[in-house]
PDB file of C-alpha atoms in Angstrom:
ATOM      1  CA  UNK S   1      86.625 168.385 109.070  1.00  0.00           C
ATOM      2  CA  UNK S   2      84.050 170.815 109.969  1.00  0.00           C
ATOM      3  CA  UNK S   3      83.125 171.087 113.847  1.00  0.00           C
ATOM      4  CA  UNK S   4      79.628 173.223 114.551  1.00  0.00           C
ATOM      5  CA  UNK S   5      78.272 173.725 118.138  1.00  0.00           C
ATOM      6  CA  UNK S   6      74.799 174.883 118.863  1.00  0.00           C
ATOM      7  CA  UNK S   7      75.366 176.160 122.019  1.00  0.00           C
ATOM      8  CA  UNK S   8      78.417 176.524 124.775  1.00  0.00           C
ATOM      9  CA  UNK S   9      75.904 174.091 127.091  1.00  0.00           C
ATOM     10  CA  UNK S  10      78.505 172.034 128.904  1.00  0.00           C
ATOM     11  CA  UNK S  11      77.964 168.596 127.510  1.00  0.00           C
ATOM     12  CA  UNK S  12      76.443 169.599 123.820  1.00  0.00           C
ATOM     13  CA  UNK S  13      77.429 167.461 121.361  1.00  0.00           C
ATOM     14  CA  UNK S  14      79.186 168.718 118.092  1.00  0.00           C
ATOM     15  CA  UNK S  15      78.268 168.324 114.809  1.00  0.00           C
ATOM     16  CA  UNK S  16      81.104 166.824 112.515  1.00  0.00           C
ATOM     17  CA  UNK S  17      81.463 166.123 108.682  1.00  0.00           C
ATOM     18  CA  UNK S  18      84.517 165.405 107.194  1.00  0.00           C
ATOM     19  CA  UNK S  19      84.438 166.360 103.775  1.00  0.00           C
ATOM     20  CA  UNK S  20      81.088 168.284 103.158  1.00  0.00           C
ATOM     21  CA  UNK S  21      78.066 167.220 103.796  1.00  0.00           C
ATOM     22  CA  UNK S  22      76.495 163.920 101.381  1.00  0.00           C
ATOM     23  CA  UNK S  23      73.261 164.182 102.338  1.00  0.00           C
ATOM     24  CA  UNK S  24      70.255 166.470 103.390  1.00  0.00           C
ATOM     25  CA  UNK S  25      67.907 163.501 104.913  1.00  0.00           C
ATOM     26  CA  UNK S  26      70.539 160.957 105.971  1.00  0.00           C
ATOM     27  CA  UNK S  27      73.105 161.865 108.905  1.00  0.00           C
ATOM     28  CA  UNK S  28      76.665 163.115 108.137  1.00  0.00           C
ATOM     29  CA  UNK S  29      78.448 161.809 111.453  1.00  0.00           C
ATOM     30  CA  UNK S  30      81.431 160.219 110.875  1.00  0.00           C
ATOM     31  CA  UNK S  31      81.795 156.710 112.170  1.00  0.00           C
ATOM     32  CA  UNK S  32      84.064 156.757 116.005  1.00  0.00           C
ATOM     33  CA  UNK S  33      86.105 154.690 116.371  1.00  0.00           C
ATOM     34  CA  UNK S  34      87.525 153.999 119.680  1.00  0.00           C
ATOM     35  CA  UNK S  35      90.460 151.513 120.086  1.00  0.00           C
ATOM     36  CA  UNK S  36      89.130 149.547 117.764  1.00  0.00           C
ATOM     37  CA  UNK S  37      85.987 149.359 118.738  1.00  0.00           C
ATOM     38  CA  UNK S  38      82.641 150.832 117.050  1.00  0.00           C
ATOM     39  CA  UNK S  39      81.220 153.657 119.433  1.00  0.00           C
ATOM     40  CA  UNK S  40      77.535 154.106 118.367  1.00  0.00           C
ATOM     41  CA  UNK S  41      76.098 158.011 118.468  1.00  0.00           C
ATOM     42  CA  UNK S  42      72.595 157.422 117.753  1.00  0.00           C
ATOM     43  CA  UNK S  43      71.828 157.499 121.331  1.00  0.00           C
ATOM     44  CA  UNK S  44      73.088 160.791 121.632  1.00  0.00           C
ATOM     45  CA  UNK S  45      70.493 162.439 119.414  1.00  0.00           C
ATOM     46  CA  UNK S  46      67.697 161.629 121.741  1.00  0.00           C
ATOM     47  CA  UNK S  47      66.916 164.074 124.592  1.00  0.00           C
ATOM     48  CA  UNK S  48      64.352 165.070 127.279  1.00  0.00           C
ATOM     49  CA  UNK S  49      65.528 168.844 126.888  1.00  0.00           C
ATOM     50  CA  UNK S  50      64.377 170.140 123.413  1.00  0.00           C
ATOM     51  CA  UNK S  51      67.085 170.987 121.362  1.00  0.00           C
ATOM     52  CA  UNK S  52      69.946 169.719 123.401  1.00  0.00           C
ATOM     53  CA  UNK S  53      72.493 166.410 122.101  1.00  0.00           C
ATOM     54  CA  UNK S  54      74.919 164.405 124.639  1.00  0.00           C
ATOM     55  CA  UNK S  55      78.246 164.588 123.245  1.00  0.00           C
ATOM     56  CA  UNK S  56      78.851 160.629 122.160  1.00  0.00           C
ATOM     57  CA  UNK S  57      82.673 161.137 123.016  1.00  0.00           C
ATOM     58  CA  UNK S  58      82.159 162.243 126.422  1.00  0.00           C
ATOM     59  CA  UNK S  59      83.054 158.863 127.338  1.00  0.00           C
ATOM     60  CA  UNK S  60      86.541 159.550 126.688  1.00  0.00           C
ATOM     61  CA  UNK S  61      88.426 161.952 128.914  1.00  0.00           C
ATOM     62  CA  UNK S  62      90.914 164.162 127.098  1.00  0.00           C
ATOM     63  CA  UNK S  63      93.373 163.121 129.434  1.00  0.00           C
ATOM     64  CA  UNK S  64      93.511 159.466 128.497  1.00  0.00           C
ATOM     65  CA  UNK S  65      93.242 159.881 124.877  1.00  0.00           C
ATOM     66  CA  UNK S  66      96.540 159.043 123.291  1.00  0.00           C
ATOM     67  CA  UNK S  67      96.219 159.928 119.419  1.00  0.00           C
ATOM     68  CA  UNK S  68      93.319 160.703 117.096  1.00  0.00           C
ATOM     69  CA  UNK S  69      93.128 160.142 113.604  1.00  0.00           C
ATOM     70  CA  UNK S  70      90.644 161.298 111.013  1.00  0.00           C
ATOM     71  CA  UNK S  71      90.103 159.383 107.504  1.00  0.00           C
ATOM     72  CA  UNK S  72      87.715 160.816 105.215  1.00  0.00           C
ATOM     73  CA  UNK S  73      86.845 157.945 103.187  1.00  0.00           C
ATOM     74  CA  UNK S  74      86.548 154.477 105.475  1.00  0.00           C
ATOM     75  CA  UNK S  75      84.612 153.022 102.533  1.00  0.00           C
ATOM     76  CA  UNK S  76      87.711 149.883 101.931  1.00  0.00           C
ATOM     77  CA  UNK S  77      87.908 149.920 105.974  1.00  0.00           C
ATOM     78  CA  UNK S  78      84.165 149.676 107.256  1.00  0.00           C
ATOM     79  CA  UNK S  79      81.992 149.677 104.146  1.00  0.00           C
ATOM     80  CA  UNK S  80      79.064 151.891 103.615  1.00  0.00           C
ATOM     81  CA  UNK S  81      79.508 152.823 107.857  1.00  0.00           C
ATOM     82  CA  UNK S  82      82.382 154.617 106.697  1.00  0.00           C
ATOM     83  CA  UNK S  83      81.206 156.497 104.097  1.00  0.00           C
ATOM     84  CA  UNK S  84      80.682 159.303 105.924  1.00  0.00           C
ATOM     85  CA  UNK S  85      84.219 159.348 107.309  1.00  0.00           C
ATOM     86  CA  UNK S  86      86.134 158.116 110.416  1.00  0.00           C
ATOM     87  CA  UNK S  87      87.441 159.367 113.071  1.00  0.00           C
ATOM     88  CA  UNK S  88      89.997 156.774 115.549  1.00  0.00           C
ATOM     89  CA  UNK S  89      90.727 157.529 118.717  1.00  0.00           C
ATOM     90  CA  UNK S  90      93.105 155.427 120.911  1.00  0.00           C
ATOM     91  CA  UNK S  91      93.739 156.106 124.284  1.00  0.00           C
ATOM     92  CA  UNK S  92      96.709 155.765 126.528  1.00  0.00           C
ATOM     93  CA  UNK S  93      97.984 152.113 126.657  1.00  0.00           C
ATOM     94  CA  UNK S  94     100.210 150.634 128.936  1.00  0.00           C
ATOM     95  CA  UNK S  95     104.222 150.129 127.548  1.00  0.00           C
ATOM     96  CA  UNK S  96     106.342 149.543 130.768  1.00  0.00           C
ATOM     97  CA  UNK S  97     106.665 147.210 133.420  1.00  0.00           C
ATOM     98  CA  UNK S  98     106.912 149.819 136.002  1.00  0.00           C
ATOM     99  CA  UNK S  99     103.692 151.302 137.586  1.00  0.00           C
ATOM    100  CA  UNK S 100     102.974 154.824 137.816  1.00  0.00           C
ATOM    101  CA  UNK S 101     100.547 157.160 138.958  1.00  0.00           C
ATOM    102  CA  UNK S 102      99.423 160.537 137.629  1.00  0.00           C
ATOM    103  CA  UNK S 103      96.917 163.192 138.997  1.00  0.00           C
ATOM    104  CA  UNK S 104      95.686 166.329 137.564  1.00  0.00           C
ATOM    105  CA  UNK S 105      93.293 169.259 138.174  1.00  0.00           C
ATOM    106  CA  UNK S 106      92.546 172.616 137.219  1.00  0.00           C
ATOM    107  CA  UNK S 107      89.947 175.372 137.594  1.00  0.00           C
ATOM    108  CA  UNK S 108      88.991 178.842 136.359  1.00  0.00           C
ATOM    109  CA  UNK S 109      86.030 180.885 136.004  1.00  0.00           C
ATOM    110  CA  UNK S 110      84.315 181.889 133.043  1.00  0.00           C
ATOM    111  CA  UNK S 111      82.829 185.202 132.187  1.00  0.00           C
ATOM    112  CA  UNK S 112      79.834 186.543 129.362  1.00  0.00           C
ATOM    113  CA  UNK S 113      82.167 187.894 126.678  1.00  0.00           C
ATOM    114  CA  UNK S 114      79.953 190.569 126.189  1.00  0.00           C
ATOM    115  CA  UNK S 115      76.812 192.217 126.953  1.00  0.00           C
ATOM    116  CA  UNK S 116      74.120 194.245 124.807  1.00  0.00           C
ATOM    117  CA  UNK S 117      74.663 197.637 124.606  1.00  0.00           C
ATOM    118  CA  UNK S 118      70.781 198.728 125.850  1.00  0.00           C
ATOM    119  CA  UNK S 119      69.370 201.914 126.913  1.00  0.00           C
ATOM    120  CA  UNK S 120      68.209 202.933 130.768  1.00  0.00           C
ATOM    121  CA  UNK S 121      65.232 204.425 131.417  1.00  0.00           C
ATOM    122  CA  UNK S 122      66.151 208.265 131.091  1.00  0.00           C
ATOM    123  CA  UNK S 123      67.711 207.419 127.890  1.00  0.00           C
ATOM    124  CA  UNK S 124      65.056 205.411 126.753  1.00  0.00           C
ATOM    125  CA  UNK S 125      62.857 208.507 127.521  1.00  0.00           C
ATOM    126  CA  UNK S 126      65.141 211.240 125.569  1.00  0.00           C
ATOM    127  CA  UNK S 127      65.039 209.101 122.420  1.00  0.00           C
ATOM    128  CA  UNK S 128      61.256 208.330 122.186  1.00  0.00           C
ATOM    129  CA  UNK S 129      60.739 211.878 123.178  1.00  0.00           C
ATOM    130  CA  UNK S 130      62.985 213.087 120.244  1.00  0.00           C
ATOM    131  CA  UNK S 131      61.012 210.504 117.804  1.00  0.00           C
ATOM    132  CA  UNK S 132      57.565 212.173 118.639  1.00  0.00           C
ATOM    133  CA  UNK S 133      59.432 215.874 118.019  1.00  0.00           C
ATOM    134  CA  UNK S 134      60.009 214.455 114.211  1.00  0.00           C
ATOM    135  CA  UNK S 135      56.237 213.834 114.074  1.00  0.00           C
ATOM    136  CA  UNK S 136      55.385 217.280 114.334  1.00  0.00           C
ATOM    137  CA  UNK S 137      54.340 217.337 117.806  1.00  0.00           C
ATOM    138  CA  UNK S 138      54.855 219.789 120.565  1.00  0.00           C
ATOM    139  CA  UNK S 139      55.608 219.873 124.432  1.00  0.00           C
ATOM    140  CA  UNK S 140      52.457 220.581 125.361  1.00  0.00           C
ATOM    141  CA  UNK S 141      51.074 217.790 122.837  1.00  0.00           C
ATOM    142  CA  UNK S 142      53.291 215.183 124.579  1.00  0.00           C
ATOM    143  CA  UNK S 143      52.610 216.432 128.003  1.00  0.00           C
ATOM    144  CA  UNK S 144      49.043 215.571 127.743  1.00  0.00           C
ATOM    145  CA  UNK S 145      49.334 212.478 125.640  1.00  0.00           C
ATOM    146  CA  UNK S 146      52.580 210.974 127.269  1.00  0.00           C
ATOM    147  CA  UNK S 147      52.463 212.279 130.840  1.00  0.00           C
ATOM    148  CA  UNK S 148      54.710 209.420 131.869  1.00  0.00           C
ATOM    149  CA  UNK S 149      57.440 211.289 130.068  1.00  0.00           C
ATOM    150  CA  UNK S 150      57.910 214.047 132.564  1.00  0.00           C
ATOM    151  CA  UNK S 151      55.578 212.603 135.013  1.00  0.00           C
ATOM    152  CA  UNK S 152      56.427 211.936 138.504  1.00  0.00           C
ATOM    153  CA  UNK S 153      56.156 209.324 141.268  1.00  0.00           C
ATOM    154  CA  UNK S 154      52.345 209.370 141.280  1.00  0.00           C
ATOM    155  CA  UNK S 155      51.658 209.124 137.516  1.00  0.00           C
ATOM    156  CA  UNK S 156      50.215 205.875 136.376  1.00  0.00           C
ATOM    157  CA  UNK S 157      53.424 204.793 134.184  1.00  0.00           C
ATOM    158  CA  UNK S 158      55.914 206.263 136.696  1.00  0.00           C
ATOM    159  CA  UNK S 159      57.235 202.831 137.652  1.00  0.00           C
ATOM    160  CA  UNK S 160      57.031 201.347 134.064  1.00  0.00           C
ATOM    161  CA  UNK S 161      59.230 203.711 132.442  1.00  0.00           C
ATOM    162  CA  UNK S 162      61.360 204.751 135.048  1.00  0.00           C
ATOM    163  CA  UNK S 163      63.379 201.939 136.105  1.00  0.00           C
ATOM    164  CA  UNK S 164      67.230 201.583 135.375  1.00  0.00           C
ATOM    165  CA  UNK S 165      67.179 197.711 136.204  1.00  0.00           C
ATOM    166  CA  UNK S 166      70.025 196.088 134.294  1.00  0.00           C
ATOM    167  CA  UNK S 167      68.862 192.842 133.930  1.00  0.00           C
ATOM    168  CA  UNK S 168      71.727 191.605 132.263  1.00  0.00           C
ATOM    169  CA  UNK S 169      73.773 191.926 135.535  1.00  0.00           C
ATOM    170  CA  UNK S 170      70.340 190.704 137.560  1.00  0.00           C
ATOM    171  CA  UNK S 171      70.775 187.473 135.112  1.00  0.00           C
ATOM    172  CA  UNK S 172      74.132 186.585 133.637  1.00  0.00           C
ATOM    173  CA  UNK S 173      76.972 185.941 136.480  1.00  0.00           C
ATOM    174  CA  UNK S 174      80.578 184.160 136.157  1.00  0.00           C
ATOM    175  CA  UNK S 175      80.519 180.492 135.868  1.00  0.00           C
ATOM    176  CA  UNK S 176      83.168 178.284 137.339  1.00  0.00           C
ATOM    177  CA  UNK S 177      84.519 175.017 135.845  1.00  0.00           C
ATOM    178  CA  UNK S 178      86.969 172.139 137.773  1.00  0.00           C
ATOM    179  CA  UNK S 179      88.094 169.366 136.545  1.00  0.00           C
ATOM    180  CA  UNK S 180      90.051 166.330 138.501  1.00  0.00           C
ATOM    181  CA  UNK S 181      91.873 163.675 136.651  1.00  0.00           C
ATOM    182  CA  UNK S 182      93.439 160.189 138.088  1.00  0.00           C
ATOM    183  CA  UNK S 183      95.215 157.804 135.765  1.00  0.00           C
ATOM    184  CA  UNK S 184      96.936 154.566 137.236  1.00  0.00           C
ATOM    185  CA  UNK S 185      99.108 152.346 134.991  1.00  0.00           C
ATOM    186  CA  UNK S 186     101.210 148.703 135.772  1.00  0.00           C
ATOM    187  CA  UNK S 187     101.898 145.782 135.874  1.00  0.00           C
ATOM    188  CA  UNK S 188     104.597 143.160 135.030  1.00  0.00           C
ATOM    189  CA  UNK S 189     105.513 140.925 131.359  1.00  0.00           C
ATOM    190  CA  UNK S 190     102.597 138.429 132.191  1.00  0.00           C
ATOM    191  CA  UNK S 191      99.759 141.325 132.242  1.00  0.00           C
ATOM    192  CA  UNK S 192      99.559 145.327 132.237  1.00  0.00           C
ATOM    193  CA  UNK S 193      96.833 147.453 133.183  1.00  0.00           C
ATOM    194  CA  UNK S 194      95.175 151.203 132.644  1.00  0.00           C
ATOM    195  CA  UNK S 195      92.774 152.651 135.362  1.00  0.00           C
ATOM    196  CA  UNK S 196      91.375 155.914 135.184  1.00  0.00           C
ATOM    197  CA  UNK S 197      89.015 157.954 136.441  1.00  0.00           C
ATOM    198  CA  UNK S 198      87.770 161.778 136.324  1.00  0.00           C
ATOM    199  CA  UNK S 199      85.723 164.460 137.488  1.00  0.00           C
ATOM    200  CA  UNK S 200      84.285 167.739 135.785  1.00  0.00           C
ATOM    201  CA  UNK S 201      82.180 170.314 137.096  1.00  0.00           C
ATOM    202  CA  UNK S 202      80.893 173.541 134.582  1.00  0.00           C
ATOM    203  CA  UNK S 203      78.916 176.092 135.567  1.00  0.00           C
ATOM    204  CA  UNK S 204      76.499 178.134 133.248  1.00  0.00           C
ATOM    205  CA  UNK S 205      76.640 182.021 132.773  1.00  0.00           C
ATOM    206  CA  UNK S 206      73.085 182.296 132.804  1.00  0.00           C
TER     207      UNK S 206
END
């Protein structure tokens, strides 16, 4: 199965083919199953933010999920829905008598992984200066043509070509992520039952 993400965006949906992909015009999604019941995706395609996808199996916390299977070929199980593949997933169903409680949460922080390696402004200045030397001209030549080279606080360009903003550090800061989790199981031999709920909260870099 091949997973591709467009973006870290919390909330993007993946793309998923299991097998290769059959077709150019048609979609590849596999067909989700989820405790044996059809989830339909088509919903997720549609967006007011251009270029962004819900994930379909955001529905699911991780937490409750209990197994996940993948079948390439559903064709004998589905029909033609399963053509593209299938992929089950069955959450966490109630075996005992006895009730039980669980809670979990965590939290970090995430960081850029890396920034772009970009000039300041007196570098910036060194390097065009040494590209106009290659062109045959002298100082005196790119005194009077490029006075915002050596110029000072009153030149035109002063302000343009002197600045050692980083805008990477002005844009890009660390992004924390929490995530709260509450699963409640019980019951007796006449009836069982599963209640869970969650909470996540990711920040963005940018």
């Amino acid at each position: 199965m091949n997973v591709t993400r467009h973006s870290g965006f919390p909330g993007q949906k993946a793309w998923l083919d299991i097998g290769g992909i059959s077709s150019v015009f048609c979609k590849n999604d596999p067909l989700l199953i989820i405790d044996g019941m059809i989830h339909e995706t088509n919903y997720a395609d549609y967006s007011i933010i251009d270029g962004f996808s819900l994930n379909p199996m955001d529905i699911v916390d991780v937490e409750d999920v209990a197994n996940i299977t993948v079948v390439k070929n559903g064709l004998s199980s589905w029909g033609s829905a399963g053509s593209n593949g299938m992929i089950y997933i069955n959450t966490e169903q109630k075996s005992e008598t006895s009730s039980a409680i669980s809670i979990s949460s965590y939290g970090g922080v995430g960081f850029l992984p890396q920034k772009l390696d970009v000039m300041d402004g007196a570098q910036f200045k060194s390097f065009y200066r040494n590209q106009l030397y290659q062109t045959g001209l002298t100082d005196e030549s790119i005194a009077s043509t490029y006075p915002w080279l050596d110029g000072g606080p009153g030149t035109v360009d002063y302000y343009k070509y002197n600045n050692n903003t980083d805008w990477q550090d002005e844009i890009y800061k660390p992004a924390g992520f929490q995530k709260y989790h509450i699963f409640l199981k019980g019951g007796d031999e006449i009836a069982t039952y599963n209640i869970s709920t969650g909470y996540m909260s990711h920040g963005k870099c940018l």
